[in-house]
PDB file of C-alpha atoms in Angstrom:
ATOM      1  CA  MET A  19     -36.756  11.348  31.907  1.00 29.00           C
ATOM      2  CA  ALA A  20     -40.353  12.454  31.390  1.00 33.00           C
ATOM      3  CA  LEU A  21     -41.907  12.014  27.961  1.00 32.00           C
ATOM      4  CA  ASP A  22     -42.338  15.782  27.576  1.00 36.00           C
ATOM      5  CA  ASP A  23     -38.634  16.284  28.261  1.00 36.00           C
ATOM      6  CA  LEU A  24     -37.766  13.645  25.675  1.00 35.00           C
ATOM      7  CA  SER A  25     -39.908  15.255  22.974  1.00 40.00           C
ATOM      8  CA  LYS A  26     -38.293  18.647  23.653  1.00 43.00           C
ATOM      9  CA  SER A  27     -34.807  17.152  23.397  1.00 56.00           C
ATOM     10  CA  ALA A  28     -35.422  15.100  20.276  1.00 69.00           C
ATOM     11  CA  PRO A  29     -34.514  16.289  16.768  1.00 94.00           C
ATOM     12  CA  GLN A  30     -37.438  17.481  14.669  1.00 96.00           C
ATOM     13  CA  ILE A  31     -38.603  15.990  11.374  1.00 97.00           C
ATOM     14  CA  PRO A  32     -37.165  18.252   8.641  1.00 97.00           C
ATOM     15  CA  ALA A  33     -39.536  20.069   6.300  1.00 98.00           C
ATOM     16  CA  LYS A  34     -38.257  18.170   3.258  1.00 98.00           C
ATOM     17  CA  LEU A  35     -39.072  14.825   4.856  1.00 98.00           C
ATOM     18  CA  LEU A  36     -42.498  16.070   5.969  1.00 98.00           C
ATOM     19  CA  ALA A  37     -43.173  17.051   2.356  1.00 98.00           C
ATOM     20  CA  GLU A  38     -42.125  13.580   1.208  1.00 98.00           C
ATOM     21  CA  MET A  39     -44.524  12.022   3.722  1.00 98.00           C
ATOM     22  CA  SER A  40     -47.361  14.166   2.421  1.00 98.00           C
ATOM     23  CA  LYS A  41     -46.516  13.245  -1.161  1.00 98.00           C
ATOM     24  CA  LYS A  42     -46.713   9.549  -0.266  1.00 98.00           C
ATOM     25  CA  GLY A  43     -49.967   9.852   1.681  1.00 98.00           C
ATOM     26  CA  MET A  44     -48.315   9.430   5.082  1.00 98.00           C
ATOM     27  CA  LYS A  45     -48.854  11.360   8.301  1.00 98.00           C
ATOM     28  CA  PRO A  46     -46.048  12.190  10.768  1.00 98.00           C
ATOM     29  CA  GLU A  47     -47.929  10.387  13.550  1.00 98.00           C
ATOM     30  CA  SER A  48     -48.637   7.208  11.547  1.00 98.00           C
ATOM     31  CA  PRO A  49     -46.911   3.927  12.555  1.00 98.00           C
ATOM     32  CA  VAL A  50     -43.322   3.275  11.541  1.00 98.00           C
ATOM     33  CA  LEU A  51     -41.209   0.176  10.821  1.00 98.00           C
ATOM     34  CA  VAL A  52     -37.442  -0.144  10.280  1.00 98.00           C
ATOM     35  CA  ARG A  53     -35.521  -2.609   8.113  1.00 98.00           C
ATOM     36  CA  ILE A  54     -31.717  -3.004   8.201  1.00 98.00           C
ATOM     37  CA  PHE A  55     -29.561  -4.753   5.596  1.00 98.00           C
ATOM     38  CA  LYS A  56     -25.933  -5.493   6.422  1.00 97.00           C
ATOM     39  CA  GLN A  57     -24.564  -6.495   3.021  1.00 95.00           C
ATOM     40  CA  GLU A  58     -26.032  -3.393   1.386  1.00 96.00           C
ATOM     41  CA  SER A  59     -25.217  -1.206   4.439  1.00 97.00           C
ATOM     42  CA  GLU A  60     -28.654   0.384   4.299  1.00 98.00           C
ATOM     43  CA  LEU A  61     -31.442   1.215   6.744  1.00 98.00           C
ATOM     44  CA  GLU A  62     -35.011   1.700   5.533  1.00 98.00           C
ATOM     45  CA  ILE A  63     -37.808   3.675   7.201  1.00 98.00           C
ATOM     46  CA  TRP A  64     -41.352   2.564   6.364  1.00 98.00           C
ATOM     47  CA  LYS A  65     -44.610   4.240   7.397  1.00 98.00           C
ATOM     48  CA  THR A  66     -48.254   3.391   6.872  1.00 98.00           C
ATOM     49  CA  ASP A  67     -49.994   5.395   4.171  1.00 98.00           C
ATOM     50  CA  GLY A  68     -53.650   6.054   3.377  1.00 96.00           C
ATOM     51  CA  THR A  69     -54.220   2.392   2.501  1.00 97.00           C
ATOM     52  CA  GLY A  70     -53.202   1.266   5.981  1.00 97.00           C
ATOM     53  CA  ARG A  71     -50.238  -0.624   4.546  1.00 98.00           C
ATOM     54  CA  TYR A  72     -46.574   0.188   4.965  1.00 98.00           C
ATOM     55  CA  ALA A  73     -44.747   2.039   2.206  1.00 98.00           C
ATOM     56  CA  LEU A  74     -41.086   2.964   1.986  1.00 98.00           C
ATOM     57  CA  LEU A  75     -40.407   6.517   3.144  1.00 98.00           C
ATOM     58  CA  LYS A  76     -36.619   6.728   2.829  1.00 98.00           C
ATOM     59  CA  THR A  77     -33.458   4.623   2.635  1.00 98.00           C
ATOM     60  CA  TYR A  78     -30.383   5.720   4.603  1.00 98.00           C
ATOM     61  CA  PRO A  79     -26.808   4.580   3.882  1.00 98.00           C
ATOM     62  CA  MET A  80     -25.042   3.198   6.941  1.00 98.00           C
ATOM     63  CA  CYS A  81     -21.519   4.398   7.570  1.00 98.00           C
ATOM     64  CA  ARG A  82     -20.390   1.498   9.739  1.00 97.00           C
ATOM     65  CA  TRP A  83     -21.401  -1.861  11.151  1.00 97.00           C
ATOM     66  CA  SER A  84     -19.050  -4.436  12.629  1.00 96.00           C
ATOM     67  CA  GLY A  85     -18.541  -8.189  12.577  1.00 95.00           C
ATOM     68  CA  LYS A  86     -19.799 -10.203   9.616  1.00 95.00           C
ATOM     69  CA  LEU A  87     -23.039 -11.564   8.231  1.00 95.00           C
ATOM     70  CA  GLY A  88     -24.766 -13.693  10.851  1.00 96.00           C
ATOM     71  CA  PRO A  89     -26.451 -13.269  14.246  1.00 98.00           C
ATOM     72  CA  LYS A  90     -24.881 -11.897  17.389  1.00 98.00           C
ATOM     73  CA  MET A  91     -24.322 -14.681  19.929  1.00 98.00           C
ATOM     74  CA  LYS A  92     -22.039 -13.437  22.676  1.00 97.00           C
ATOM     75  CA  ASN A  93     -20.794 -10.282  24.291  1.00 96.00           C
ATOM     76  CA  GLY A  94     -17.615  -9.018  22.657  1.00 94.00           C
ATOM     77  CA  ASP A  95     -17.987 -10.839  19.327  1.00 95.00           C
ATOM     78  CA  ARG A  96     -18.457  -7.475  17.530  1.00 95.00           C
ATOM     79  CA  GLN A  97     -21.471  -8.901  15.714  1.00 97.00           C
ATOM     80  CA  ALA A  98     -24.338  -6.556  14.877  1.00 98.00           C
ATOM     81  CA  PRO A  99     -27.671  -8.281  15.605  1.00 98.00           C
ATOM     82  CA  GLU A 100     -29.892  -9.982  13.057  1.00 98.00           C
ATOM     83  CA  GLY A 101     -33.513 -10.833  13.745  1.00 98.00           C
ATOM     84  CA  PHE A 102     -36.778  -9.207  14.779  1.00 98.00           C
ATOM     85  CA  TYR A 103     -36.824  -6.586  17.526  1.00 98.00           C
ATOM     86  CA  HIS A 104     -39.341  -4.179  19.018  1.00 98.00           C
ATOM     87  CA  VAL A 105     -38.428  -0.705  20.249  1.00 98.00           C
ATOM     88  CA  SER A 106     -40.500   1.263  22.764  1.00 98.00           C
ATOM     89  CA  ARG A 107     -40.192   4.925  23.735  1.00 97.00           C
ATOM     90  CA  GLY A 108     -38.015   4.212  26.758  1.00 97.00           C
ATOM     91  CA  MET A 109     -35.373   2.713  24.459  1.00 98.00           C
ATOM     92  CA  LEU A 110     -34.735   6.059  22.727  1.00 97.00           C
ATOM     93  CA  ASN A 111     -31.768   8.101  23.950  1.00 96.00           C
ATOM     94  CA  PRO A 112     -31.707  11.812  23.026  1.00 95.00           C
ATOM     95  CA  LYS A 113     -28.429  12.344  24.890  1.00 92.00           C
ATOM     96  CA  SER A 114     -26.320   9.566  23.396  1.00 94.00           C
ATOM     97  CA  GLN A 115     -22.559  10.015  23.153  1.00 93.00           C
ATOM     98  CA  TYR A 116     -23.164   9.258  19.459  1.00 95.00           C
ATOM     99  CA  TYR A 117     -25.593  12.195  19.018  1.00 95.00           C
ATOM    100  CA  VAL A 118     -28.950  10.348  19.401  1.00 96.00           C
ATOM    101  CA  SER A 119     -29.702   6.630  19.393  1.00 97.00           C
ATOM    102  CA  PHE A 120     -32.204   3.896  20.035  1.00 98.00           C
ATOM    103  CA  ASN A 121     -31.617   0.486  21.578  1.00 98.00           C
ATOM    104  CA  LEU A 122     -32.536  -2.458  19.340  1.00 98.00           C
ATOM    105  CA  GLY A 123     -33.596  -4.592  22.295  1.00 97.00           C
ATOM    106  CA  TYR A 124     -30.969  -7.299  21.871  1.00 98.00           C
ATOM    107  CA  PRO A 125     -31.187  -9.981  23.128  1.00 98.00           C
ATOM    108  CA  ASN A 126     -34.789 -10.584  22.100  1.00 98.00           C
ATOM    109  CA  LYS A 127     -36.901 -13.383  23.579  1.00 97.00           C
ATOM    110  CA  LEU A 128     -35.438 -16.059  21.307  1.00 98.00           C
ATOM    111  CA  GLU A 129     -31.837 -14.929  21.765  1.00 98.00           C
ATOM    112  CA  SER A 130     -32.216 -14.821  25.545  1.00 98.00           C
ATOM    113  CA  ALA A 131     -33.580 -18.373  25.577  1.00 98.00           C
ATOM    114  CA  LEU A 132     -30.673 -19.562  23.426  1.00 98.00           C
ATOM    115  CA  GLY A 133     -28.204 -18.074  25.917  1.00 98.00           C
ATOM    116  CA  TYR A 134     -26.907 -15.312  23.664  1.00 98.00           C
ATOM    117  CA  THR A 135     -25.242 -12.464  25.538  1.00 97.00           C
ATOM    118  CA  GLY A 136     -24.604  -8.781  24.937  1.00 96.00           C
ATOM    119  CA  GLU A 137     -26.328  -5.492  25.607  1.00 95.00           C
ATOM    120  CA  ALA A 138     -26.728  -1.886  24.471  1.00 95.00           C
ATOM    121  CA  LEU A 139     -26.759  -2.662  20.750  1.00 97.00           C
ATOM    122  CA  MET A 140     -27.835   0.575  19.108  1.00 98.00           C
ATOM    123  CA  VAL A 141     -28.660   2.472  15.975  1.00 98.00           C
ATOM    124  CA  HIS A 142     -26.717   5.716  16.474  1.00 97.00           C
ATOM    125  CA  GLY A 143     -24.753   8.533  14.882  1.00 97.00           C
ATOM    126  CA  ALA A 144     -21.018   8.505  14.063  1.00 96.00           C
ATOM    127  CA  CYS A 145     -19.093   6.168  11.770  1.00 97.00           C
ATOM    128  CA  SER A 146     -18.175   3.725  14.506  1.00 96.00           C
ATOM    129  CA  SER A 147     -19.367   0.281  15.560  1.00 96.00           C
ATOM    130  CA  SER A 148     -18.620  -2.529  17.965  1.00 95.00           C
ATOM    131  CA  GLY A 149     -21.903  -4.333  17.373  1.00 96.00           C
ATOM    132  CA  CYS A 150     -24.068  -1.323  16.508  1.00 98.00           C
ATOM    133  CA  TYR A 151     -25.313   0.307  13.323  1.00 98.00           C
ATOM    134  CA  GLY A 152     -23.728   3.733  12.731  1.00 98.00           C
ATOM    135  CA  LEU A 153     -25.125   6.471  10.476  1.00 98.00           C
ATOM    136  CA  THR A 154     -24.532  10.157   9.912  1.00 97.00           C
ATOM    137  CA  ASP A 155     -25.811  12.568  12.540  1.00 96.00           C
ATOM    138  CA  GLN A 156     -28.253  13.931   9.963  1.00 96.00           C
ATOM    139  CA  GLY A 157     -29.505  10.467   9.069  1.00 97.00           C
ATOM    140  CA  VAL A 158     -29.954   9.153  12.592  1.00 97.00           C
ATOM    141  CA  GLY A 159     -31.484  12.480  13.622  1.00 97.00           C
ATOM    142  CA  GLU A 160     -34.171  12.119  10.951  1.00 98.00           C
ATOM    143  CA  ILE A 161     -34.809   8.495  11.889  1.00 98.00           C
ATOM    144  CA  TYR A 162     -34.993   9.393  15.577  1.00 98.00           C
ATOM    145  CA  ALA A 163     -37.460  12.207  14.896  1.00 98.00           C
ATOM    146  CA  VAL A 164     -39.701   9.984  12.751  1.00 98.00           C
ATOM    147  CA  VAL A 165     -39.861   7.083  15.219  1.00 98.00           C
ATOM    148  CA  SER A 166     -40.205   9.416  18.209  1.00 97.00           C
ATOM    149  CA  LYS A 167     -43.214  11.117  16.622  1.00 98.00           C
ATOM    150  CA  ALA A 168     -44.889   7.772  15.945  1.00 98.00           C
ATOM    151  CA  LEU A 169     -44.253   6.554  19.496  1.00 98.00           C
ATOM    152  CA  SER A 170     -45.616   9.768  21.005  1.00 97.00           C
ATOM    153  CA  SER A 171     -48.730   9.490  18.816  1.00 98.00           C
ATOM    154  CA  GLY A 172     -49.991   6.113  19.962  1.00 97.00           C
ATOM    155  CA  GLN A 173     -47.677   3.473  18.517  1.00 98.00           C
ATOM    156  CA  VAL A 174     -46.555   1.477  21.561  1.00 98.00           C
ATOM    157  CA  ARG A 175     -43.433   0.072  19.916  1.00 98.00           C
ATOM    158  CA  PHE A 176     -42.044  -0.216  16.413  1.00 98.00           C
ATOM    159  CA  GLN A 177     -40.592  -3.289  14.765  1.00 98.00           C
ATOM    160  CA  VAL A 178     -37.000  -3.520  13.560  1.00 98.00           C
ATOM    161  CA  GLN A 179     -36.208  -6.236  11.031  1.00 98.00           C
ATOM    162  CA  ALA A 180     -32.427  -6.724  10.813  1.00 98.00           C
ATOM    163  CA  TYR A 181     -31.273  -8.874   7.884  1.00 98.00           C
ATOM    164  CA  PRO A 182     -27.922 -10.030   6.514  1.00 97.00           C
ATOM    165  CA  TYR A 183     -28.994  -8.870   3.028  1.00 97.00           C
ATOM    166  CA  HIS A 184     -32.094  -8.424   0.888  1.00 98.00           C
ATOM    167  CA  MET A 185     -33.526 -11.929   1.097  1.00 97.00           C
ATOM    168  CA  THR A 186     -33.798 -12.622  -2.631  1.00 96.00           C
ATOM    169  CA  PRO A 187     -33.271 -16.117  -4.048  1.00 96.00           C
ATOM    170  CA  GLY A 188     -30.103 -14.815  -5.723  1.00 94.00           C
ATOM    171  CA  ASN A 189     -28.619 -13.602  -2.454  1.00 93.00           C
ATOM    172  CA  MET A 190     -29.593 -16.812  -0.675  1.00 94.00           C
ATOM    173  CA  ALA A 191     -27.820 -18.790  -3.414  1.00 94.00           C
ATOM    174  CA  ILE A 192     -24.677 -16.662  -3.172  1.00 91.00           C
ATOM    175  CA  HIS A 193     -24.423 -17.521   0.528  1.00 92.00           C
ATOM    176  CA  LYS A 194     -25.587 -21.139   0.183  1.00 92.00           C
ATOM    177  CA  ASP A 195     -22.547 -22.574   1.985  1.00 91.00           C
ATOM    178  CA  ASP A 196     -22.776 -20.248   4.978  1.00 92.00           C
ATOM    179  CA  GLY A 197     -23.592 -22.070   8.201  1.00 94.00           C
ATOM    180  CA  ASN A 198     -26.208 -19.436   9.005  1.00 96.00           C
ATOM    181  CA  LEU A 199     -28.374 -20.349   6.002  1.00 96.00           C
ATOM    182  CA  PRO A 200     -30.988 -22.295   8.064  1.00 96.00           C
ATOM    183  CA  PHE A 201     -31.377 -19.311  10.412  1.00 97.00           C
ATOM    184  CA  TRP A 202     -31.621 -16.951   7.450  1.00 97.00           C
ATOM    185  CA  GLY A 203     -34.318 -19.195   6.021  1.00 96.00           C
ATOM    186  CA  THR A 204     -36.521 -18.410   9.027  1.00 96.00           C
ATOM    187  CA  LEU A 205     -35.770 -14.690   8.698  1.00 98.00           C
ATOM    188  CA  LYS A 206     -36.835 -14.905   5.067  1.00 97.00           C
ATOM    189  CA  GLU A 207     -40.277 -16.149   6.113  1.00 95.00           C
ATOM    190  CA  GLY A 208     -40.824 -12.879   7.969  1.00 96.00           C
ATOM    191  CA  TYR A 209     -39.232 -10.910   5.132  1.00 97.00           C
ATOM    192  CA  ASP A 210     -41.580 -12.534   2.616  1.00 97.00           C
ATOM    193  CA  ALA A 211     -44.644 -11.958   4.797  1.00 95.00           C
ATOM    194  CA  PHE A 212     -43.862  -8.241   4.921  1.00 97.00           C
ATOM    195  CA  GLU A 213     -42.920  -7.965   1.240  1.00 97.00           C
ATOM    196  CA  LEU A 214     -46.137  -9.652   0.141  1.00 96.00           C
ATOM    197  CA  THR A 215     -48.590  -7.890   2.457  1.00 96.00           C
ATOM    198  CA  LYS A 216     -46.830  -4.654   3.464  1.00 98.00           C
ATOM    199  CA  GLN A 217     -48.200  -5.359   6.939  1.00 97.00           C
ATOM    200  CA  GLN A 218     -46.044  -5.776  10.034  1.00 98.00           C
ATOM    201  CA  PRO A 219     -45.716  -9.512  10.679  1.00 96.00           C
ATOM    202  CA  LYS A 220     -46.764 -10.853  14.064  1.00 96.00           C
ATOM    203  CA  VAL A 221     -43.671 -12.496  15.558  1.00 97.00           C
ATOM    204  CA  SER A 222     -43.840 -15.513  17.876  1.00 97.00           C
ATOM    205  CA  VAL A 223     -41.011 -17.743  19.077  1.00 97.00           C
ATOM    206  CA  CYS A 224     -41.185 -21.496  19.601  1.00 97.00           C
ATOM    207  CA  GLY A 225     -39.276 -24.536  18.425  1.00 97.00           C
ATOM    208  CA  ARG A 226     -36.049 -22.497  18.730  1.00 97.00           C
ATOM    209  CA  ARG A 227     -37.072 -20.196  15.875  1.00 97.00           C
ATOM    210  CA  PHE A 228     -39.218 -17.251  14.822  1.00 97.00           C
ATOM    211  CA  VAL A 229     -42.766 -18.033  13.681  1.00 96.00           C
ATOM    212  CA  PHE A 230     -44.840 -15.458  11.831  1.00 94.00           C
ATOM    213  CA  ASN A 231     -48.517 -14.514  11.624  1.00 93.00           C
ATOM    214  CA  THR A 232     -49.669 -17.580  13.555  1.00 92.00           C
ATOM    215  CA  GLU A 233     -52.297 -17.850  16.286  1.00 92.00           C
ATOM    216  CA  PHE A 234     -51.762 -20.716  18.724  1.00 94.00           C
ATOM    217  CA  GLN A 235     -54.146 -22.613  20.956  1.00 93.00           C
ATOM    218  CA  GLY A 236     -53.784 -21.248  24.476  1.00 92.00           C
ATOM    219  CA  GLY A 237     -52.188 -18.026  23.278  1.00 94.00           C
ATOM    220  CA  ASP A 238     -48.668 -17.144  22.223  1.00 94.00           C
ATOM    221  CA  PRO A 239     -46.025 -19.759  23.191  1.00 96.00           C
ATOM    222  CA  SER A 240     -44.170 -18.918  26.405  1.00 95.00           C
ATOM    223  CA  ASP A 241     -41.147 -21.203  25.939  1.00 97.00           C
ATOM    224  CA  PRO A 242     -39.037 -20.377  22.862  1.00 97.00           C
ATOM    225  CA  LEU A 243     -37.186 -23.695  23.152  1.00 98.00           C
ATOM    226  CA  ALA A 244     -40.244 -25.964  23.340  1.00 97.00           C
ATOM    227  CA  ALA A 245     -42.006 -27.371  20.300  1.00 97.00           C
ATOM    228  CA  CYS A 246     -44.642 -25.086  18.830  1.00 96.00           C
ATOM    229  CA  PRO A 247     -48.172 -25.837  20.097  1.00 95.00           C
ATOM    230  CA  ALA A 248     -51.128 -26.509  17.837  1.00 95.00           C
ATOM    231  CA  THR A 249     -52.382 -23.564  15.847  1.00 92.00           C
ATOM    232  CA  ALA A 250     -55.767 -22.086  16.692  1.00 88.00           C
ATOM    233  CA  THR A 251     -56.764 -20.707  13.306  1.00 77.00           C
ATOM    234  CA  PRO A 252     -55.659 -21.533   9.765  1.00 71.00           C
ATOM    235  CA  SER A 253     -53.261 -19.125   8.093  1.00 74.00           C
ATOM    236  CA  ASP A 254     -54.261 -17.039   5.090  1.00 83.00           C
ATOM    237  CA  PRO A 255     -54.198 -19.638   2.272  1.00 85.00           C
ATOM    238  CA  GLN A 256     -53.267 -17.103  -0.410  1.00 87.00           C
ATOM    239  CA  LEU A 257     -50.333 -15.804   1.606  1.00 87.00           C
ATOM    240  CA  VAL A 258     -49.229 -19.345   2.437  1.00 87.00           C
ATOM    241  CA  ALA A 259     -49.303 -20.230  -1.268  1.00 90.00           C
ATOM    242  CA  LYS A 260     -47.243 -17.181  -2.230  1.00 91.00           C
ATOM    243  CA  ILE A 261     -44.649 -17.854   0.466  1.00 89.00           C
ATOM    244  CA  ALA A 262     -44.469 -21.498  -0.644  1.00 90.00           C
ATOM    245  CA  ALA A 263     -43.901 -20.352  -4.235  1.00 93.00           C
ATOM    246  CA  GLU A 264     -41.083 -18.074  -3.094  1.00 94.00           C
ATOM    247  CA  LYS A 265     -39.560 -20.968  -1.147  1.00 92.00           C
ATOM    248  CA  ARG A 266     -39.512 -23.010  -4.355  1.00 94.00           C
ATOM    249  CA  ARG A 267     -37.729 -20.148  -6.110  1.00 95.00           C
ATOM    250  CA  VAL A 268     -35.072 -20.174  -3.396  1.00 95.00           C
ATOM    251  CA  GLU A 269     -34.671 -23.945  -3.628  1.00 94.00           C
ATOM    252  CA  ALA A 270     -34.248 -23.680  -7.392  1.00 95.00           C
ATOM    253  CA  ALA A 271     -31.658 -20.914  -7.023  1.00 94.00           C
ATOM    254  CA  LEU A 272     -29.717 -22.949  -4.466  1.00 93.00           C
ATOM    255  CA  ALA A 273     -29.778 -26.003  -6.733  1.00 93.00           C
ATOM    256  CA  GLU A 274     -28.555 -24.003  -9.730  1.00 92.00           C
ATOM    257  CA  SER A 275     -25.783 -22.224  -7.841  1.00 86.00           C
ATOM    258  CA  ARG A 276     -22.457 -23.951  -8.462  1.00 79.00           C
ATOM    259  CA  ALA A 277     -20.515 -22.435  -5.610  1.00 63.00           C
ATOM    260  CA  SER A 278     -21.012 -20.036  -2.774  1.00 62.00           C
ATOM    261  CA  THR A 279     -19.291 -16.659  -2.790  1.00 58.00           C
ATOM    262  CA  MET A 280     -16.825 -16.511   0.074  1.00 57.00           C
ATOM    263  CA  THR A 281     -16.526 -13.012   1.467  1.00 64.00           C
ATOM    264  CA  ALA A 282     -13.165 -11.841   2.776  1.00 64.00           C
ATOM    265  CA  TYR A 283     -14.163 -10.347   6.123  1.00 69.00           C
ATOM    266  CA  VAL A 284     -11.854  -8.085   8.034  1.00 77.00           C
ATOM    267  CA  ASP A 285     -14.496  -6.420  10.186  1.00 89.00           C
ATOM    268  CA  GLY A 286     -17.975  -5.418   9.106  1.00 93.00           C
ATOM    269  CA  GLY A 287     -19.065  -3.151   6.309  1.00 94.00           C
ATOM    270  CA  MET A 288     -19.564   0.407   5.112  1.00 97.00           C
ATOM    271  CA  HIS A 289     -21.821   1.863   2.438  1.00 97.00           C
ATOM    272  CA  PRO A 290     -19.912   2.395  -0.842  1.00 96.00           C
ATOM    273  CA  SER A 291     -20.600   6.139  -0.755  1.00 97.00           C
ATOM    274  CA  PHE A 292     -18.732   6.448   2.549  1.00 97.00           C
ATOM    275  CA  ARG A 293     -15.990   4.058   1.469  1.00 97.00           C
ATOM    276  CA  SER A 294     -15.271   6.341  -1.486  1.00 97.00           C
ATOM    277  CA  LEU A 295     -14.976   9.314   0.865  1.00 97.00           C
ATOM    278  CA  LEU A 296     -12.744   7.317   3.201  1.00 97.00           C
ATOM    279  CA  LYS A 297     -10.419   6.453   0.325  1.00 97.00           C
ATOM    280  CA  LYS A 298     -10.375  10.029  -0.916  1.00 97.00           C
ATOM    281  CA  ASP A 299     -10.196  12.068   2.288  1.00 97.00           C
ATOM    282  CA  GLY A 300      -9.023   9.729   5.040  1.00 97.00           C
ATOM    283  CA  ALA A 301     -10.583   8.694   8.338  1.00 97.00           C
ATOM    284  CA  ASP A 302     -10.312  12.023  10.189  1.00 96.00           C
ATOM    285  CA  LYS A 303     -12.087  14.041   7.507  1.00 97.00           C
ATOM    286  CA  LEU A 304     -14.777  11.378   7.116  1.00 97.00           C
ATOM    287  CA  ALA A 305     -15.418  11.347  10.875  1.00 97.00           C
ATOM    288  CA  ALA A 306     -15.813  15.134  10.873  1.00 95.00           C
ATOM    289  CA  ARG A 307     -18.124  15.005   7.868  1.00 95.00           C
ATOM    290  CA  ILE A 308     -20.347  12.299   9.380  1.00 95.00           C
ATOM    291  CA  SER A 309     -20.767  13.626  12.907  1.00 94.00           C
ATOM    292  CA  SER A 310     -20.378  16.860  14.835  1.00 90.00           C
ATOM    293  CA  ILE A 311     -18.732  14.934  17.673  1.00 88.00           C
ATOM    294  CA  LYS A 312     -16.025  13.754  15.228  1.00 89.00           C
ATOM    295  CA  TYR A 313     -15.962  10.300  16.800  1.00 92.00           C
ATOM    296  CA  PRO A 314     -13.173   8.277  15.117  1.00 95.00           C
ATOM    297  CA  VAL A 315     -14.078   5.894  12.306  1.00 96.00           C
ATOM    298  CA  SER A 316     -13.841   2.395  13.769  1.00 95.00           C
ATOM    299  CA  ARG A 317     -11.185   0.213  12.143  1.00 95.00           C
ATOM    300  CA  PRO A 318     -10.892   2.276   8.932  1.00 95.00           C
ATOM    301  CA  GLU A 319      -8.525  -0.227   7.305  1.00 95.00           C
ATOM    302  CA  ALA A 320     -11.175  -2.914   7.686  1.00 93.00           C
ATOM    303  CA  ALA A 321     -13.827  -0.588   6.276  1.00 94.00           C
ATOM    304  CA  LEU A 322     -11.732  -0.158   3.130  1.00 94.00           C
ATOM    305  CA  ALA A 323     -11.529  -3.934   2.643  1.00 88.00           C
ATOM    306  CA  ASP A 324     -14.997  -4.411   1.133  1.00 83.00           C
ATOM    307  CA  PRO A 325     -15.950  -8.078   1.735  1.00 80.00           C
ATOM    308  CA  PHE A 326     -18.873  -7.841  -0.682  1.00 79.00           C
ATOM    309  CA  VAL A 327     -17.086  -6.506  -3.748  1.00 74.00           C
ATOM    310  CA  GLY A 328     -18.853  -7.874  -6.809  1.00 66.00           C
ATOM    311  CA  VAL A 329     -21.569  -9.609  -4.795  1.00 68.00           C
ATOM    312  CA  ALA A 330     -24.330  -7.115  -5.631  1.00 54.00           C
ATOM    313  CA  LYS A 331     -23.914  -7.700  -9.358  1.00 51.00           C
ATOM    314  CA  ARG A 332     -24.481 -11.427  -8.917  1.00 49.00           C
ATOM    315  CA  SER A 333     -27.221 -11.385  -6.291  1.00 53.00           C
ATOM    316  CA  GLY A 334     -30.208 -10.825  -8.556  1.00 51.00           C
ATOM    317  CA  ALA A 335     -32.551  -7.880  -8.367  1.00 43.00           C
ATOM    318  CA  GLY A 336     -36.193  -7.527  -7.505  1.00 46.00           C
ATOM    319  CA  THR A 337     -38.490  -8.284  -4.608  1.00 55.00           C
ATOM    320  CA  VAL A 338     -40.619 -11.237  -3.661  1.00 57.00           C
ATOM    321  CA  SER A 339     -43.136 -12.123  -6.343  1.00 48.00           C
ATOM    322  CA  ASP A 340     -46.800 -11.748  -5.393  1.00 44.00           C
ATOM    323  CA  SER A 341     -48.035 -13.729  -8.368  1.00 39.00           C
ATOM    324  CA  GLY A 342     -48.263 -16.999  -6.450  1.00 35.00           C
ATOM    325  CA  ARG A 343     -46.212 -18.844  -9.048  1.00 29.00           C
TER     326      ARG A 343
END
């Protein structure tokens, strides 16, 4: 499909959201970045403002995601991806069976090298998931319009940061006994870099992990499984110090935590606002309220069994400190 055809088919940015952009010093054509949080069942849209840094535009509740906290590793495991992804214009679908959608780009370079399998993992409309992130038609339509405008205005691709939860020391401590904690520790490095600078982190892969904001001798590493080559330039010492301070906060929280919270997974999660509607009105009415296509809510019984009940109250609030303590 030609780019002109895509722009004609795509939803438009609503006037209310345009007004919010203007209020925050953002332009519709300015670059965009997406963050996803499973435990909180939320998707954030960030755009650059007049300072050239990213600022939060809007947070959208997610109606459905499947699997559990942790990365997707194989086709059919129902896991929604976690990691860093980059979405170009050709990965947008204005004629999705779930209203509109965009492909996350799973598997990324690291996941492919590790032998992870799966395809067509999307952010889309409808309250249904078998490895995707599902939102309301209205929500995904707004997101689609915002990212489409940025991509048609010069941004080559936008970054998606998909996390198990907000990467606070409190949340890390709650999940201290999870086998994915080492992997989440590398995700937190990228999370911290963005939180502290409000700039999109440069993502490289080597040593079987993500590496952020690093320039290497000979260019970016080509083999994700090989040891990382020597760096070409020193990293920003102030940023390094702040990230190191945050790492110490995490280590202290892990040491102080007596026991990990074990979540009772059935299958994935749902934002509390939608879970309340599901309890009140049932799956059919929720499906009709979420999407014009009335696609059935996936595994509604599992959606009612909140695996994170009580977790938010114990996770600790706040963002990464920029004080360098």
